[in-house]
Amino acid sequence: MANRTLWTLLLTLAALQCSCAAPMSPKMQLSMEIFGEFMDMMVAILEEAADQLQRIIDDAENILPDQPESHLLTKFKEFVNLANSMDIDDSFEMTELIESLDILEVLDSDCSSNDISSEVDQMFMRIVEEHGGEDLEQSVANIINKKMGIIIEKMDAYISTWPEHRRARKSDFINMFNDIKNEKDAFEKLDKWVDFDLIYM
């Protein structure tokens, strides 16, 4: 569940790199607009993850007020603090945030995991399990669908300006784009986009 959220954030970062690699030409405006949408997508996903993790933190602090602080709870707090204060123009801060993303894998664990040995961490994991990862996954899917819809509309509009001979020459590119457009699963759609190289537009 939550691993799809973690993977999505990493895929989004990869997609941002692909967008930046597009050549500076008449396609530049489209490339920059797509880059902007992916940046918005990444920020929205991080904000949603931070919001849902904060709910877990709030519950844990109410339920475990007299316990030594859970190591996992500390990691959750670190992620939320980084996400809430992130400066997307600061490469150091973004690197720190990316390195903290592995905490989202905890949402797919359970309190019997061998990696969760302390009693207070096991108690914390019971709270995590009560929240589950389904809400976060669905929220992330909604964000992806919204942003990918905008990106696909922009790409459709751009391709519609191509003359027939260019469409014929770029048929493989168009087929790949149509495959992305017709994909129903939000996470698969993003995964396919990452493999879709805009340099061949």
PDB file of N, CA, C and O in Angstrom, residues 106-153:
ATOM      1  N   VAL A 106       6.978   1.932   6.655  1.00  0.00           N
ATOM      2  CA  VAL A 106       6.443   1.461   7.942  1.00  0.00           C
ATOM      3  C   VAL A 106       4.938   1.246   7.849  1.00  0.00           C
ATOM      4  O   VAL A 106       4.381   0.368   8.511  1.00  0.00           O
ATOM      5  N   LEU A 107       4.266   2.008   7.009  1.00  0.00           N
ATOM      6  CA  LEU A 107       2.821   1.889   6.898  1.00  0.00           C
ATOM      7  C   LEU A 107       2.404   0.527   6.359  1.00  0.00           C
ATOM      8  O   LEU A 107       1.240   0.137   6.478  1.00  0.00           O
ATOM      9  N   ASP A 108       3.344  -0.194   5.753  1.00  0.00           N
ATOM     10  CA  ASP A 108       3.047  -1.534   5.246  1.00  0.00           C
ATOM     11  C   ASP A 108       3.522  -2.630   6.194  1.00  0.00           C
ATOM     12  O   ASP A 108       3.379  -3.805   5.903  1.00  0.00           O
ATOM     13  N   SER A 109       4.122  -2.229   7.318  1.00  0.00           N
ATOM     14  CA  SER A 109       4.615  -3.205   8.287  1.00  0.00           C
ATOM     15  C   SER A 109       3.511  -3.529   9.294  1.00  0.00           C
ATOM     16  O   SER A 109       2.423  -2.951   9.258  1.00  0.00           O
ATOM     17  N   ASP A 110       3.802  -4.447  10.195  1.00  0.00           N
ATOM     18  CA  ASP A 110       2.878  -4.700  11.297  1.00  0.00           C
ATOM     19  C   ASP A 110       3.682  -4.854  12.580  1.00  0.00           C
ATOM     20  O   ASP A 110       4.908  -4.944  12.555  1.00  0.00           O
ATOM     21  N   CYS A 111       2.999  -4.850  13.688  1.00  0.00           N
ATOM     22  CA  CYS A 111       3.691  -4.808  14.979  1.00  0.00           C
ATOM     23  C   CYS A 111       4.458  -6.090  15.279  1.00  0.00           C
ATOM     24  O   CYS A 111       5.248  -6.124  16.223  1.00  0.00           O
ATOM     25  N   SER A 112       4.263  -7.156  14.488  1.00  0.00           N
ATOM     26  CA  SER A 112       5.008  -8.401  14.705  1.00  0.00           C
ATOM     27  C   SER A 112       6.286  -8.456  13.890  1.00  0.00           C
ATOM     28  O   SER A 112       7.032  -9.434  13.965  1.00  0.00           O
ATOM     29  N   SER A 113       6.558  -7.418  13.103  1.00  0.00           N
ATOM     30  CA  SER A 113       7.758  -7.401  12.276  1.00  0.00           C
ATOM     31  C   SER A 113       9.008  -7.532  13.138  1.00  0.00           C
ATOM     32  O   SER A 113       9.105  -6.974  14.228  1.00  0.00           O
ATOM     33  N   ASN A 114       9.987  -8.289  12.629  1.00  0.00           N
ATOM     34  CA  ASN A 114      11.248  -8.473  13.355  1.00  0.00           C
ATOM     35  C   ASN A 114      12.019  -7.173  13.493  1.00  0.00           C
ATOM     36  O   ASN A 114      12.893  -7.050  14.356  1.00  0.00           O
ATOM     37  N   ASP A 115      11.741  -6.219  12.620  1.00  0.00           N
ATOM     38  CA  ASP A 115      12.444  -4.934  12.670  1.00  0.00           C
ATOM     39  C   ASP A 115      11.902  -4.021  13.767  1.00  0.00           C
ATOM     40  O   ASP A 115      12.468  -2.975  14.032  1.00  0.00           O
ATOM     41  N   ILE A 116      10.769  -4.408  14.355  1.00  0.00           N
ATOM     42  CA  ILE A 116      10.138  -3.576  15.388  1.00  0.00           C
ATOM     43  C   ILE A 116      10.209  -4.340  16.702  1.00  0.00           C
ATOM     44  O   ILE A 116       9.343  -5.165  17.008  1.00  0.00           O
ATOM     45  N   SER A 117      11.259  -4.088  17.447  1.00  0.00           N
ATOM     46  CA  SER A 117      11.542  -4.920  18.621  1.00  0.00           C
ATOM     47  C   SER A 117      11.104  -4.309  19.943  1.00  0.00           C
ATOM     48  O   SER A 117      10.684  -5.021  20.855  1.00  0.00           O
ATOM     49  N   SER A 118      11.187  -2.980  20.072  1.00  0.00           N
ATOM     50  CA  SER A 118      10.874  -2.376  21.363  1.00  0.00           C
ATOM     51  C   SER A 118       9.366  -2.372  21.609  1.00  0.00           C
ATOM     52  O   SER A 118       8.572  -2.290  20.672  1.00  0.00           O
ATOM     53  N   GLU A 119       8.995  -2.463  22.861  1.00  0.00           N
ATOM     54  CA  GLU A 119       7.573  -2.505  23.222  1.00  0.00           C
ATOM     55  C   GLU A 119       6.854  -1.226  22.808  1.00  0.00           C
ATOM     56  O   GLU A 119       5.726  -1.269  22.297  1.00  0.00           O
ATOM     57  N   VAL A 120       7.513  -0.074  22.992  1.00  0.00           N
ATOM     58  CA  VAL A 120       6.856   1.185  22.665  1.00  0.00           C
ATOM     59  C   VAL A 120       6.682   1.318  21.153  1.00  0.00           C
ATOM     60  O   VAL A 120       5.664   1.847  20.686  1.00  0.00           O
ATOM     61  N   ASP A 121       7.640   0.809  20.367  1.00  0.00           N
ATOM     62  CA  ASP A 121       7.477   0.838  18.912  1.00  0.00           C
ATOM     63  C   ASP A 121       6.345  -0.091  18.473  1.00  0.00           C
ATOM     64  O   ASP A 121       5.601   0.210  17.527  1.00  0.00           O
ATOM     65  N   GLN A 122       6.203  -1.236  19.156  1.00  0.00           N
ATOM     66  CA  GLN A 122       5.101  -2.142  18.831  1.00  0.00           C
ATOM     67  C   GLN A 122       3.754  -1.498  19.156  1.00  0.00           C
ATOM     68  O   GLN A 122       2.783  -1.639  18.398  1.00  0.00           O
ATOM     69  N   MET A 123       3.703  -0.770  20.262  1.00  0.00           N
ATOM     70  CA  MET A 123       2.477  -0.047  20.619  1.00  0.00           C
ATOM     71  C   MET A 123       2.187   1.030  19.572  1.00  0.00           C
ATOM     72  O   MET A 123       1.035   1.229  19.159  1.00  0.00           O
ATOM     73  N   PHE A 124       3.239   1.704  19.134  1.00  0.00           N
ATOM     74  CA  PHE A 124       3.056   2.734  18.110  1.00  0.00           C
ATOM     75  C   PHE A 124       2.548   2.112  16.811  1.00  0.00           C
ATOM     76  O   PHE A 124       1.672   2.669  16.143  1.00  0.00           O
ATOM     77  N   MET A 125       3.088   0.927  16.457  1.00  0.00           N
ATOM     78  CA  MET A 125       2.671   0.274  15.217  1.00  0.00           C
ATOM     79  C   MET A 125       1.207  -0.147  15.263  1.00  0.00           C
ATOM     80  O   MET A 125       0.534  -0.180  14.228  1.00  0.00           O
ATOM     81  N   ARG A 126       0.690  -0.451  16.453  1.00  0.00           N
ATOM     82  CA  ARG A 126      -0.737  -0.777  16.549  1.00  0.00           C
ATOM     83  C   ARG A 126      -1.586   0.436  16.176  1.00  0.00           C
ATOM     84  O   ARG A 126      -2.657   0.311  15.563  1.00  0.00           O
ATOM     85  N   ILE A 127      -1.104   1.622  16.539  1.00  0.00           N
ATOM     86  CA  ILE A 127      -1.803   2.858  16.168  1.00  0.00           C
ATOM     87  C   ILE A 127      -1.712   3.072  14.657  1.00  0.00           C
ATOM     88  O   ILE A 127      -2.697   3.436  14.007  1.00  0.00           O
ATOM     89  N   VAL A 128      -0.524   2.806  14.090  1.00  0.00           N
ATOM     90  CA  VAL A 128      -0.337   2.936  12.642  1.00  0.00           C
ATOM     91  C   VAL A 128      -1.284   1.993  11.906  1.00  0.00           C
ATOM     92  O   VAL A 128      -1.926   2.373  10.919  1.00  0.00           O
ATOM     93  N   GLU A 129      -1.388   0.747  12.406  1.00  0.00           N
ATOM     94  CA  GLU A 129      -2.253  -0.242  11.766  1.00  0.00           C
ATOM     95  C   GLU A 129      -3.712   0.195  11.790  1.00  0.00           C
ATOM     96  O   GLU A 129      -4.471  -0.080  10.845  1.00  0.00           O
ATOM     97  N   GLU A 130      -4.119   0.856  12.862  1.00  0.00           N
ATOM     98  CA  GLU A 130      -5.506   1.330  12.949  1.00  0.00           C
ATOM     99  C   GLU A 130      -5.807   2.360  11.865  1.00  0.00           C
ATOM    100  O   GLU A 130      -6.930   2.435  11.364  1.00  0.00           O
ATOM    101  N   HIS A 131      -4.808   3.147  11.526  1.00  0.00           N
ATOM    102  CA  HIS A 131      -5.000   4.146  10.465  1.00  0.00           C
ATOM    103  C   HIS A 131      -4.927   3.509   9.081  1.00  0.00           C
ATOM    104  O   HIS A 131      -5.674   3.887   8.185  1.00  0.00           O
ATOM    105  N   GLY A 132      -4.014   2.544   8.906  1.00  0.00           N
ATOM    106  CA  GLY A 132      -3.859   1.878   7.621  1.00  0.00           C
ATOM    107  C   GLY A 132      -3.248   2.796   6.579  1.00  0.00           C
ATOM    108  O   GLY A 132      -3.079   3.997   6.788  1.00  0.00           O
ATOM    109  N   GLY A 133      -2.899   2.209   5.427  1.00  0.00           N
ATOM    110  CA  GLY A 133      -2.298   2.989   4.356  1.00  0.00           C
ATOM    111  C   GLY A 133      -3.231   3.256   3.188  1.00  0.00           C
ATOM    112  O   GLY A 133      -2.868   3.945   2.234  1.00  0.00           O
ATOM    113  N   GLU A 134      -4.459   2.705   3.276  1.00  0.00           N
ATOM    114  CA  GLU A 134      -5.373   2.806   2.131  1.00  0.00           C
ATOM    115  C   GLU A 134      -5.779   4.242   1.830  1.00  0.00           C
ATOM    116  O   GLU A 134      -5.876   4.640   0.660  1.00  0.00           O
ATOM    117  N   ASP A 135      -6.034   5.029   2.881  1.00  0.00           N
ATOM    118  CA  ASP A 135      -6.460   6.416   2.664  1.00  0.00           C
ATOM    119  C   ASP A 135      -5.368   7.215   1.965  1.00  0.00           C
ATOM    120  O   ASP A 135      -5.651   8.006   1.052  1.00  0.00           O
ATOM    121  N   LEU A 136      -4.123   7.015   2.392  1.00  0.00           N
ATOM    122  CA  LEU A 136      -3.017   7.728   1.778  1.00  0.00           C
ATOM    123  C   LEU A 136      -2.849   7.306   0.326  1.00  0.00           C
ATOM    124  O   LEU A 136      -2.667   8.144  -0.554  1.00  0.00           O
ATOM    125  N   GLU A 137      -2.948   6.016   0.073  1.00  0.00           N
ATOM    126  CA  GLU A 137      -2.801   5.528  -1.303  1.00  0.00           C
ATOM    127  C   GLU A 137      -3.880   6.120  -2.210  1.00  0.00           C
ATOM    128  O   GLU A 137      -3.600   6.535  -3.327  1.00  0.00           O
ATOM    129  N   GLN A 138      -5.122   6.144  -1.720  1.00  0.00           N
ATOM    130  CA  GLN A 138      -6.207   6.693  -2.538  1.00  0.00           C
ATOM    131  C   GLN A 138      -6.020   8.185  -2.763  1.00  0.00           C
ATOM    132  O   GLN A 138      -6.260   8.696  -3.870  1.00  0.00           O
ATOM    133  N   SER A 139      -5.578   8.906  -1.737  1.00  0.00           N
ATOM    134  CA  SER A 139      -5.336  10.343  -1.888  1.00  0.00           C
ATOM    135  C   SER A 139      -4.245  10.613  -2.909  1.00  0.00           C
ATOM    136  O   SER A 139      -4.356  11.519  -3.734  1.00  0.00           O
ATOM    137  N   VAL A 140      -3.177   9.805  -2.852  1.00  0.00           N
ATOM    138  CA  VAL A 140      -2.084   9.959  -3.814  1.00  0.00           C
ATOM    139  C   VAL A 140      -2.574   9.639  -5.224  1.00  0.00           C
ATOM    140  O   VAL A 140      -2.246  10.345  -6.186  1.00  0.00           O
ATOM    141  N   ALA A 141      -3.382   8.590  -5.359  1.00  0.00           N
ATOM    142  CA  ALA A 141      -3.930   8.238  -6.674  1.00  0.00           C
ATOM    143  C   ALA A 141      -4.768   9.382  -7.239  1.00  0.00           C
ATOM    144  O   ALA A 141      -4.696   9.686  -8.442  1.00  0.00           O
ATOM    145  N   ASN A 142      -5.543  10.037  -6.387  1.00  0.00           N
ATOM    146  CA  ASN A 142      -6.367  11.165  -6.836  1.00  0.00           C
ATOM    147  C   ASN A 142      -5.497  12.323  -7.322  1.00  0.00           C
ATOM    148  O   ASN A 142      -5.810  12.981  -8.325  1.00  0.00           O
ATOM    149  N   ILE A 143      -4.397  12.579  -6.603  1.00  0.00           N
ATOM    150  CA  ILE A 143      -3.478  13.647  -6.999  1.00  0.00           C
ATOM    151  C   ILE A 143      -2.844  13.321  -8.351  1.00  0.00           C
ATOM    152  O   ILE A 143      -2.767  14.174  -9.242  1.00  0.00           O
ATOM    153  N   ILE A 144      -2.409  12.075  -8.504  1.00  0.00           N
ATOM    154  CA  ILE A 144      -1.784  11.664  -9.770  1.00  0.00           C
ATOM    155  C   ILE A 144      -2.780  11.806 -10.918  1.00  0.00           C
ATOM    156  O   ILE A 144      -2.444  12.340 -11.983  1.00  0.00           O
ATOM    157  N   ASN A 145      -4.002  11.311 -10.717  1.00  0.00           N
ATOM    158  CA  ASN A 145      -5.006  11.377 -11.783  1.00  0.00           C
ATOM    159  C   ASN A 145      -5.286  12.826 -12.199  1.00  0.00           C
ATOM    160  O   ASN A 145      -5.413  13.124 -13.389  1.00  0.00           O
ATOM    161  N   LYS A 146      -5.370  13.708 -11.210  1.00  0.00           N
ATOM    162  CA  LYS A 146      -5.649  15.115 -11.516  1.00  0.00           C
ATOM    163  C   LYS A 146      -4.520  15.738 -12.326  1.00  0.00           C
ATOM    164  O   LYS A 146      -4.749  16.379 -13.366  1.00  0.00           O
ATOM    165  N   LYS A 147      -3.287  15.553 -11.857  1.00  0.00           N
ATOM    166  CA  LYS A 147      -2.141  16.177 -12.520  1.00  0.00           C
ATOM    167  C   LYS A 147      -1.839  15.528 -13.867  1.00  0.00           C
ATOM    168  O   LYS A 147      -1.518  16.216 -14.843  1.00  0.00           O
ATOM    169  N   MET A 148      -1.946  14.204 -13.938  1.00  0.00           N
ATOM    170  CA  MET A 148      -1.706  13.531 -15.214  1.00  0.00           C
ATOM    171  C   MET A 148      -2.776  13.909 -16.231  1.00  0.00           C
ATOM    172  O   MET A 148      -2.498  13.986 -17.432  1.00  0.00           O
ATOM    173  N   GLY A 149      -3.996  14.161 -15.753  1.00  0.00           N
ATOM    174  CA  GLY A 149      -5.045  14.624 -16.666  1.00  0.00           C
ATOM    175  C   GLY A 149      -4.677  15.949 -17.308  1.00  0.00           C
ATOM    176  O   GLY A 149      -4.879  16.148 -18.518  1.00  0.00           O
ATOM    177  N   ILE A 150      -4.130  16.859 -16.516  1.00  0.00           N
ATOM    178  CA  ILE A 150      -3.709  18.164 -17.031  1.00  0.00           C
ATOM    179  C   ILE A 150      -2.564  18.000 -18.031  1.00  0.00           C
ATOM    180  O   ILE A 150      -2.562  18.603 -19.115  1.00  0.00           O
ATOM    181  N   ILE A 151      -1.580  17.160 -17.665  1.00  0.00           N
ATOM    182  CA  ILE A 151      -0.423  16.940 -18.532  1.00  0.00           C
ATOM    183  C   ILE A 151      -0.857  16.325 -19.863  1.00  0.00           C
ATOM    184  O   ILE A 151      -0.395  16.735 -20.932  1.00  0.00           O
ATOM    185  N   ILE A 152      -1.751  15.349 -19.807  1.00  0.00           N
ATOM    186  CA  ILE A 152      -2.215  14.686 -21.026  1.00  0.00           C
ATOM    187  C   ILE A 152      -2.990  15.649 -21.914  1.00  0.00           C
ATOM    188  O   ILE A 152      -2.851  15.626 -23.145  1.00  0.00           O
ATOM    189  N   GLU A 153      -3.793  16.518 -21.308  1.00  0.00           N
ATOM    190  CA  GLU A 153      -4.501  17.534 -22.101  1.00  0.00           C
ATOM    191  C   GLU A 153      -3.524  18.449 -22.832  1.00  0.00           C
ATOM    192  O   GLU A 153      -3.716  18.771 -24.009  1.00  0.00           O
TER     193      GLU A 153
END
